[in-house]
């Protein structure tokens, strides 16, 4: 039986996954036994189509490209248009919901309600939305488990760089007692541009032009984006139910060019560090600018690149560095989740 996929939200990330699925159809089937149909798309701006037998992905993507929405997808027998997200989750024959809606990370909505609705029906979810994992991990993970559903959220921390699955699967058997990382590309870009002499304002503007920053860059520069990611790491990797708002957080908005230059003179570098630490059973976390020695591996991470270092009792420090955002990278993170779903794994 092919996996039946419904996209809830169909912006850049969702469309990128759809493109990857279409391009890799044969490979996915041959290498991983993943056979699928995309049966539905429901997007508040772009409209909705549902075809229980499967939509033609290329036609779907062309329709969006040409008309800006899915409403003009050609009518055919069995096609239903206009279902909202909950109709699509509840009434379609999809067994995997790709939840990529535009979600308010402060409330986690509508993504949290979408995940809950899917799990209640035993349907699996893959998502890149941070809100459900940062704000409702315990409840949703428990519900998914009770209902035998899979929940993939690899892309919520460092997009397609496997910051979540790698420590759980590959570093299995270690006690990971500390995680520290550069988890926000915008602020790292700003800090490294300031090291080159650019002003804070100019560097932020450029980060926005390059598409690194969130729609409201407050979330980046005040450290909130990194704090959500620290909450995800605490909940998922350290198994400690830390709430995002309980993690002390300081951003980089009050940092001056003088501070950055002064650090360089002293062979140091400022980096916005998210830290999660386990001490016995107690887990604490923080997000704040830290002054690192210039030869610290995290100080060497420049531009919008992200990095994460896991302190392991057996393997020692393991560092992973890579993209933290980007359409292809984030679309790919969903593909990782989908392949793991297909293999019945973690
Ligand atoms: N605005 C985020 C960043 C994007 O700059 O890293 C990924 O969450």
Tab-separated table of C-alpha atoms and ligand atoms in Angstrom, residues 130 155-159 183-188 211-215 219-220 225 229 304 306 324-326 330, ligand 1:
chain	number	residue	atom	x	y	z
A	130	UNK	CA	9.128	24.435	15.945
A	155	UNK	CA	13.969	20.107	10.411
A	156	UNK	CA	12.966	22.034	13.532
A	157	UNK	CA	16.614	22.324	14.609
A	158	UNK	CA	19.231	23.017	11.895
A	159	UNK	CA	16.939	22.107	8.953
A	183	UNK	CA	21.408	27.485	16.339
A	184	UNK	CA	20.404	30.752	14.714
A	185	UNK	CA	21.913	31.715	11.381
A	186	UNK	CA	20.752	35.331	11.353
A	187	UNK	CA	22.545	36.292	14.565
A	188	UNK	CA	25.702	34.413	13.624
A	211	UNK	CA	16.201	35.422	3.665
A	212	UNK	CA	17.890	34.109	6.833
A	213	UNK	CA	15.825	36.186	9.258
A	214	UNK	CA	12.324	35.276	10.441
A	215	UNK	CA	9.432	37.437	9.146
A	219	UNK	CA	12.697	36.361	17.248
A	220	UNK	CA	16.229	35.988	15.859
A	225	UNK	CA	14.382	31.340	17.919
A	229	UNK	CA	15.488	25.151	19.604
A	304	UNK	CA	24.624	31.888	8.587
A	306	UNK	CA	24.875	26.585	12.347
A	324	UNK	CA	20.314	25.850	9.663
A	325	UNK	CA	17.781	27.057	7.125
A	326	UNK	CA	17.058	27.182	3.381
A	330	UNK	CA	14.399	22.244	5.076
B	1	LIG	N1	15.628	32.578	11.231
B	1	LIG	C1	16.232	31.317	11.493
B	1	LIG	C2	17.739	31.480	11.500
B	1	LIG	C3	15.792	30.314	10.455
B	1	LIG	O1	18.214	32.586	11.231
B	1	LIG	O2	18.457	30.543	11.807
B	1	LIG	C4	15.798	28.884	10.880
B	1	LIG	O3	15.019	28.609	12.016
